[in-house]
mmCIF file of C-alpha atoms and ligand atoms in Angstrom:
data_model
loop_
_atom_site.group_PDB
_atom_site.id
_atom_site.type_symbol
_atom_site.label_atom_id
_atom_site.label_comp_id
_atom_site.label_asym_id
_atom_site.label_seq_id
_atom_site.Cartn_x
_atom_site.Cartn_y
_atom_site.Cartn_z
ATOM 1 C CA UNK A 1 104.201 78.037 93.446
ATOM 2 C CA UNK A 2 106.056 81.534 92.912
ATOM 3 C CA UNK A 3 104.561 84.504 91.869
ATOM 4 C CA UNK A 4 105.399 86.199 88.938
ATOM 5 C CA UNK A 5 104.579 89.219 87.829
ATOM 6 C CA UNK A 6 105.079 90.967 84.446
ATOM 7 C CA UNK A 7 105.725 94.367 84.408
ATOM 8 C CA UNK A 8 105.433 95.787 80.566
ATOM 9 C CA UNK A 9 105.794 99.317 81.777
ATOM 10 C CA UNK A 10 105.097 101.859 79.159
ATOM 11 C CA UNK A 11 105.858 98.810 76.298
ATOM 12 C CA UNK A 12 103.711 97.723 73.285
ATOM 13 C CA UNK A 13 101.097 99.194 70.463
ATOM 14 C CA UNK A 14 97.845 97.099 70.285
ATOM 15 C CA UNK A 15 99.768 94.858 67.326
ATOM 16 C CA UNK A 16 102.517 93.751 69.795
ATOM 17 C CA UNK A 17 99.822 92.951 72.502
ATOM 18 C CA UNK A 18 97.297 90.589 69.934
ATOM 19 C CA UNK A 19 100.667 88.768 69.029
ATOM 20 C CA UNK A 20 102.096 88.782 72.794
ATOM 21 C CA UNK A 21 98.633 87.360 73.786
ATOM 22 C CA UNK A 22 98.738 85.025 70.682
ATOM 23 C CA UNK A 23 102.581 83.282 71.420
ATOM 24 C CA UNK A 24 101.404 82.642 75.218
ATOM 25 C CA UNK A 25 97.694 81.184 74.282
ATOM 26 C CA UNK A 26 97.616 77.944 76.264
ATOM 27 C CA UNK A 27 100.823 77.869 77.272
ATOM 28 C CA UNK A 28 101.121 77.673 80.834
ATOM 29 C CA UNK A 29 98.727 77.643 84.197
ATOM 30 C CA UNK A 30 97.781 80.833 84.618
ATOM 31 C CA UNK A 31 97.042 81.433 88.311
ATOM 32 C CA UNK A 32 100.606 82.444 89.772
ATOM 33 C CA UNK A 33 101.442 84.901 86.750
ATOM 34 C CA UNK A 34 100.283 88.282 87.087
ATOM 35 C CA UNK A 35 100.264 90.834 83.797
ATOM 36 C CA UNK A 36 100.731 94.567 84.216
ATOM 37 C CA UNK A 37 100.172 96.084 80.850
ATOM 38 C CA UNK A 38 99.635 99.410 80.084
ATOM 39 C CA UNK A 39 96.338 100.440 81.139
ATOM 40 C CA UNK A 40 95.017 100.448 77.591
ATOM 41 C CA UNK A 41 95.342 96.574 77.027
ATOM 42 C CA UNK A 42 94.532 95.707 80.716
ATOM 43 C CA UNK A 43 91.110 94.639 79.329
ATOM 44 C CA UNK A 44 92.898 92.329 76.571
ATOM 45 C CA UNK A 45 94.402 90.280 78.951
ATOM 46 C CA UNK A 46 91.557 89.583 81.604
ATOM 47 C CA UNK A 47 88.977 88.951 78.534
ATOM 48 C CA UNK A 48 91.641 85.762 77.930
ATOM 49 C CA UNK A 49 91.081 84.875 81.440
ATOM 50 C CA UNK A 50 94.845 86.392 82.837
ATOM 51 C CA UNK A 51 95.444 87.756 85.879
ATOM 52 C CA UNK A 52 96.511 91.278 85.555
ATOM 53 C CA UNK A 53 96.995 94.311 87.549
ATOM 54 C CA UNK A 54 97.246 97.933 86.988
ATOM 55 C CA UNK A 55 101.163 99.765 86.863
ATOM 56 C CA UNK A 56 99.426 102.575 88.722
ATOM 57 C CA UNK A 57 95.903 103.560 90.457
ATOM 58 C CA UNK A 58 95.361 107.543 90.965
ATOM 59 C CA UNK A 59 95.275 108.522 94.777
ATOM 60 C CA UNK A 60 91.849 109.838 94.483
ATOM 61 C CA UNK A 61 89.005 107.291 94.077
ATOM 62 C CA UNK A 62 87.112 108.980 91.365
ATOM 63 C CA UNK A 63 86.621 111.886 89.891
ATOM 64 C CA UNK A 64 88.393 115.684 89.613
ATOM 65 C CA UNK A 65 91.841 114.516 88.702
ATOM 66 C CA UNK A 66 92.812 114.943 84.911
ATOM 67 C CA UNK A 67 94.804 112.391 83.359
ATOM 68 C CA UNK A 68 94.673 109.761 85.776
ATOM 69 C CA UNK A 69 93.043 106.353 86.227
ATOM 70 C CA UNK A 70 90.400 105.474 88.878
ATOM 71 C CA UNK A 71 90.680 102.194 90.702
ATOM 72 C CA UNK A 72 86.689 101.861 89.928
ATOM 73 C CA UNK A 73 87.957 102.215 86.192
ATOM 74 C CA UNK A 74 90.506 99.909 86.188
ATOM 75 C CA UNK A 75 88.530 97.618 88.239
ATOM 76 C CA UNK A 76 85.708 97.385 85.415
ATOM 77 C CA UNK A 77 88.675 96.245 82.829
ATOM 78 C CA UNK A 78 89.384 93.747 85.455
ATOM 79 C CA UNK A 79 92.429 94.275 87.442
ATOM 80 C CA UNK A 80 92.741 92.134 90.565
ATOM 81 C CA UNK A 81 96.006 93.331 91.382
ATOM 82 C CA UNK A 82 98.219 96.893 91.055
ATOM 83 C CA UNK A 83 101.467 98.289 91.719
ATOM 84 C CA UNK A 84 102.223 100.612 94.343
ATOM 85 C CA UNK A 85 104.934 103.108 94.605
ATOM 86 C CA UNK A 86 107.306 101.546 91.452
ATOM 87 C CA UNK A 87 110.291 103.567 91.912
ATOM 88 C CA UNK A 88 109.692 105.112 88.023
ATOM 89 C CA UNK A 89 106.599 106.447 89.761
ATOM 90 C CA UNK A 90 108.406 107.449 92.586
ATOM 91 C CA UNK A 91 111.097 109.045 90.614
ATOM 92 C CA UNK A 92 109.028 110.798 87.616
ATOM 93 C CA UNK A 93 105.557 111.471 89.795
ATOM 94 C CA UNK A 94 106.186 112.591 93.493
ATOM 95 C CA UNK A 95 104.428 108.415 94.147
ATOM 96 C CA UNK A 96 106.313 108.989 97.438
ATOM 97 C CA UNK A 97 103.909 110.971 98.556
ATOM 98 C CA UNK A 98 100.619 109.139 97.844
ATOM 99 C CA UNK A 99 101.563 105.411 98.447
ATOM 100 C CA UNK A 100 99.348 105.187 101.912
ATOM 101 C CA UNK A 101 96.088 107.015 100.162
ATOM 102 C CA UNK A 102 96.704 104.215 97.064
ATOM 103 C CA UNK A 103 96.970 101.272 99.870
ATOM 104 C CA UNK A 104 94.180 102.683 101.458
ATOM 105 C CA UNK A 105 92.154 102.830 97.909
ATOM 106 C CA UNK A 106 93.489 98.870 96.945
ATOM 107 C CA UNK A 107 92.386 97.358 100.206
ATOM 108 C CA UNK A 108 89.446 99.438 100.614
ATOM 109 C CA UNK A 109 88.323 97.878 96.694
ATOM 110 C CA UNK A 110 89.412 94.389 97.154
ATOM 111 C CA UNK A 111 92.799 94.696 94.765
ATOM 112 C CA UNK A 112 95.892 93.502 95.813
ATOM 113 C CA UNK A 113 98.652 95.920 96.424
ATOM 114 C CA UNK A 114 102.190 94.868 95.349
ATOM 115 C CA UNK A 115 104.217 97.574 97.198
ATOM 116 C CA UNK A 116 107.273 98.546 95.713
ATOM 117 C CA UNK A 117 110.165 99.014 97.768
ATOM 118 C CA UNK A 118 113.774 99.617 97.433
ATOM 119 C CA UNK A 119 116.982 101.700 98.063
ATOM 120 C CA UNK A 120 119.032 103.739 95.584
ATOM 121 C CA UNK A 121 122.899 103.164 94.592
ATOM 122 C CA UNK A 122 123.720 105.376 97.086
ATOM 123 C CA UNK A 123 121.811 104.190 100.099
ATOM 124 C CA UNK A 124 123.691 100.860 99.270
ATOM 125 C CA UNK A 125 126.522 102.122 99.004
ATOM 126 C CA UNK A 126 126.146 103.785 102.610
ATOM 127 C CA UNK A 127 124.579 100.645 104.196
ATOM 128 C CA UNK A 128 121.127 102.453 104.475
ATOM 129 C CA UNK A 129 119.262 99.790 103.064
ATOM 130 C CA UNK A 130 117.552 98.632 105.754
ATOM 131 C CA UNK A 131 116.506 102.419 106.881
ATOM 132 C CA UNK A 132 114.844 103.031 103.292
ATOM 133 C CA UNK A 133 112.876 99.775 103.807
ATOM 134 C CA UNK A 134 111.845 100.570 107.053
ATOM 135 C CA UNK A 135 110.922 104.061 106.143
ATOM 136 C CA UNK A 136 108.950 102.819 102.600
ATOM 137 C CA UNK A 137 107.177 100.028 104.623
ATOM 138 C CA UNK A 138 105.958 102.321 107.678
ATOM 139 C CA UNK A 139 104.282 104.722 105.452
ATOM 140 C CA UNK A 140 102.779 102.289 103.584
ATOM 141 C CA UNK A 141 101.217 100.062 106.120
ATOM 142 C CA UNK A 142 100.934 102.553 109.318
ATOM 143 C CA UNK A 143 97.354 102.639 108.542
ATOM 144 C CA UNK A 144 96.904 99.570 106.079
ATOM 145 C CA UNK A 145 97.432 96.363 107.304
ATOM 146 C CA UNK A 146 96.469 93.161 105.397
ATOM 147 C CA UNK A 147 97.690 90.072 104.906
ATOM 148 C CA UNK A 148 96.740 89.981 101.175
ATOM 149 C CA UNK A 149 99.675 92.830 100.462
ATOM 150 C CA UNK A 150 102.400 91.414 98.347
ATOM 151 C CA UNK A 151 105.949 93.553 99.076
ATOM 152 C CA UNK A 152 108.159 93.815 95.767
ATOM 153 C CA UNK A 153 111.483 94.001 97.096
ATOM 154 C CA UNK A 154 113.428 96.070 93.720
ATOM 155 C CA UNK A 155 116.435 97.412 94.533
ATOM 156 C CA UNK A 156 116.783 100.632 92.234
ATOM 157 C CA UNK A 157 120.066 100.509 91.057
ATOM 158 C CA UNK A 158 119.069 96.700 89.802
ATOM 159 C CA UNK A 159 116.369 97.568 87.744
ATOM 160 C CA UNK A 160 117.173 97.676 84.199
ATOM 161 C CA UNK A 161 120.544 97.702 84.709
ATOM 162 C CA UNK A 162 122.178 93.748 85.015
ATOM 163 C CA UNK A 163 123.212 94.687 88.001
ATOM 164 C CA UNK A 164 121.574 92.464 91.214
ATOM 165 C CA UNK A 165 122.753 92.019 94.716
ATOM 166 C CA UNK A 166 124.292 88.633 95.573
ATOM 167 C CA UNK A 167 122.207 85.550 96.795
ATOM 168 C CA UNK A 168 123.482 85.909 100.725
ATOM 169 C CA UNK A 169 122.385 89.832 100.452
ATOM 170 C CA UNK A 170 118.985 89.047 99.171
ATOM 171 C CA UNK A 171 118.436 86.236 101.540
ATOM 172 C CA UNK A 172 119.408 88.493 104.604
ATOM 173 C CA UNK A 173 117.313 91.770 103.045
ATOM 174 C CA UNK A 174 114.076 89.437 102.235
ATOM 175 C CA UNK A 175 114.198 87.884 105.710
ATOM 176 C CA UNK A 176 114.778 91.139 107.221
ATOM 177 C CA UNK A 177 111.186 92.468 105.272
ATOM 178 C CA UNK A 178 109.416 89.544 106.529
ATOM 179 C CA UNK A 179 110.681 89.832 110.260
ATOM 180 C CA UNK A 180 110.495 93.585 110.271
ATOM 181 C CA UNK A 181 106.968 93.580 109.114
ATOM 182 C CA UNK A 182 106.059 90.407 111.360
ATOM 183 C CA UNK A 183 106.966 91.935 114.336
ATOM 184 C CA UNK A 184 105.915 95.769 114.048
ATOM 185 C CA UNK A 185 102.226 95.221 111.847
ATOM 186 C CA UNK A 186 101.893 90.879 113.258
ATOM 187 C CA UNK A 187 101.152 90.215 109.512
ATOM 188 C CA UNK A 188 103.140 87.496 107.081
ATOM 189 C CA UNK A 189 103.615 88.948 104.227
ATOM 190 C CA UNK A 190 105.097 87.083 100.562
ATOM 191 C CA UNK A 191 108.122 89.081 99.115
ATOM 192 C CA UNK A 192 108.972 88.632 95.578
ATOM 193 C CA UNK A 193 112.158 89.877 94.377
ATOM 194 C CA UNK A 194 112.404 92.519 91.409
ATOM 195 C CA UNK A 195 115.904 94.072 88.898
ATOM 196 C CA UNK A 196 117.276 92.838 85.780
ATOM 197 C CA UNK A 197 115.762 89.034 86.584
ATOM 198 C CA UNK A 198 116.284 87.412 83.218
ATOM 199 C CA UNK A 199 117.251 83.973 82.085
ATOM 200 C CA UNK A 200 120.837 83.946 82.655
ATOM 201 C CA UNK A 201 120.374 84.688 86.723
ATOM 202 C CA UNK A 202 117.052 82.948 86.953
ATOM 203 C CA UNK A 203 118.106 79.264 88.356
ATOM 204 C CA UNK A 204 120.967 80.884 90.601
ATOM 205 C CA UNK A 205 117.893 83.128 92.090
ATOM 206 C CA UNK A 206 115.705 80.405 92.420
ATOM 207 C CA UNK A 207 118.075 79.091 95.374
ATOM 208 C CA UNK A 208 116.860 81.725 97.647
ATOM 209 C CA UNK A 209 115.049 79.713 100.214
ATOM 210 C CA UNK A 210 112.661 83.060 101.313
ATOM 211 C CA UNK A 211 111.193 84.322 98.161
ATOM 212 C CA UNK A 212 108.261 83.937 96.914
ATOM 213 C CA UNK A 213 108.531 84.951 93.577
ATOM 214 C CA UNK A 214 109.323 88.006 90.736
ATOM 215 C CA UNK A 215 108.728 91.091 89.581
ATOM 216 C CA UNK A 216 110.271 91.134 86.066
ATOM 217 C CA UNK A 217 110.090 93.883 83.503
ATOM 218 C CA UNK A 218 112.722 93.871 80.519
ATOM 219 C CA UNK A 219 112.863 90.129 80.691
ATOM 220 C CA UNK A 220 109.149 89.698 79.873
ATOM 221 C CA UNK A 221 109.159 91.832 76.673
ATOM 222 C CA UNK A 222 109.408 89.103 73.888
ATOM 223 C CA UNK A 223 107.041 86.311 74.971
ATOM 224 C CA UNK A 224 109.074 83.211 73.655
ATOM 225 C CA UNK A 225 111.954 84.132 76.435
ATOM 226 C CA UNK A 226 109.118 85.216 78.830
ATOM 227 C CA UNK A 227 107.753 81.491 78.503
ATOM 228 C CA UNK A 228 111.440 79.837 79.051
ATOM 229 C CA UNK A 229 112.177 82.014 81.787
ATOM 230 C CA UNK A 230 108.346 81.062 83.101
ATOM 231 C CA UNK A 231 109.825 77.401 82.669
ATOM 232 C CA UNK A 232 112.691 77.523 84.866
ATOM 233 C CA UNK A 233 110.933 79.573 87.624
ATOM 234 C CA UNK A 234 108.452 76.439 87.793
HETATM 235 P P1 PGA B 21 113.673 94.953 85.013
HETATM 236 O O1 PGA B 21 112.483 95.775 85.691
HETATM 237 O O2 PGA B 21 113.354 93.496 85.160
HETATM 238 O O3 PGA B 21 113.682 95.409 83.569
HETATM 239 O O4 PGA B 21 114.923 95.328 85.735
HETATM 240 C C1 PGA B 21 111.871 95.326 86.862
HETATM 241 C C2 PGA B 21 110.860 96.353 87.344
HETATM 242 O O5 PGA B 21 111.087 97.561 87.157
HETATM 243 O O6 PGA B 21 109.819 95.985 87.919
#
């Protein structure tokens, strides 16, 4: 079964999140869809028995950092799963430089990273792809290896944008992840695809022999077209 992952980013009052949680009551198996709501309604969701990770953990475990979120904290409201090192964390708050402390802090507390990785326009553009990946991937698992640690392959200049690379690029760049991590840290590792996934490119993504799932953020923002999409992923 593929894994799917929800990301709301900074999306929905408390009204929009009882009616969210309301359309998708009973509606489908819960165990290979992961939520990541704001950190405010992370509680909401596990109380209904979801899965749901945290958009962000703070690089410290606890303590002397004002206005961020402890993994012990978000770990109470029942997170089982974050994100590492999205690239609107990268971009907006220096995540770059903090993704191996936050692997560290996941594995070291039992959550499961999903490590964001992924080149901008014009590292595709220059055929630096590859060297990005390798680069995002060494820091993050020089010092943290586990087989529990999902990769989220998002390519920047795909994410909100309609924009995605072809089926033959994403077959090549997921089995390149896989072998690349295989052979320099001897762990498998699932890699889920994320960037303007919706329902009109779902069933011509779903042909990609190698992945193991999605990352999907505009796409999962009204719950009716979250639960079709849901449907053809299945
Ligand atoms: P998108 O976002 O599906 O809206 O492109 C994906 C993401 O940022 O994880």
């Amino acid at each position: 079964m593929k894994i799917i992952g929800a990301n709301f980013k900074m999306n929905f009052k408390k009204d929009d999140i009882n009616n969210y949680l309301e359309v998708i009551k009973n509606k489908f198996p819960i165990d290979n869809i992961i939520f990541f709501p704001s950190d405010l309604y992370i509680e909401n969701f596990a109380k209904n028995n979801y899965l749901v990770g945290s958009q962000n953990i703070s690089f410290q475990e606890f303590g002397a950092v004002t206005g961020d979120t402890s993994i012990l904290q978000l770990k109470e409201l029942g997170i089982k799963y974050t994100l590492i090192g999205h690239s609107e964390r990268r971009k907006y708050f220096n995540d770059d430089n903090y993704i191996a402390d936050k692997m560290k802090l996941a594995l070291k507390n039992d959550i499961i990273p999903v490590l964001c990785i992924g080149e901008s326009l014009r590292e595709y553009e220059n055929n630096l792809t590859k060297d990005k990946l390798k680069e995002q991937i060494d820091i993050a698992l020089k010092d943290n290896r586990s087989d529990k640690i999902i990769i989220a392959y998002e390519p920047i200049w795909s994410i909100g944008t309609g924009k995605i690379p072809t089926n033959d690029i994403l077959t090549e760049i997921i089995s390149f992840i896989k072998n690349y991590i295989n052979e320099n840290y001897q762990i498998n590792l699932k890699v889920i695809y994320g960037g303007s996934v919706n329902l009109d490119n779902i069933l011509e993504l779903n042909k990609i022999n190698n992945l193991d799932g999605y990352l999907i953020g505009g796409a999962t923002l009204n719950p009716n077209k979250f639960l079709e999409l849901i449907d053809k992923i299945k």
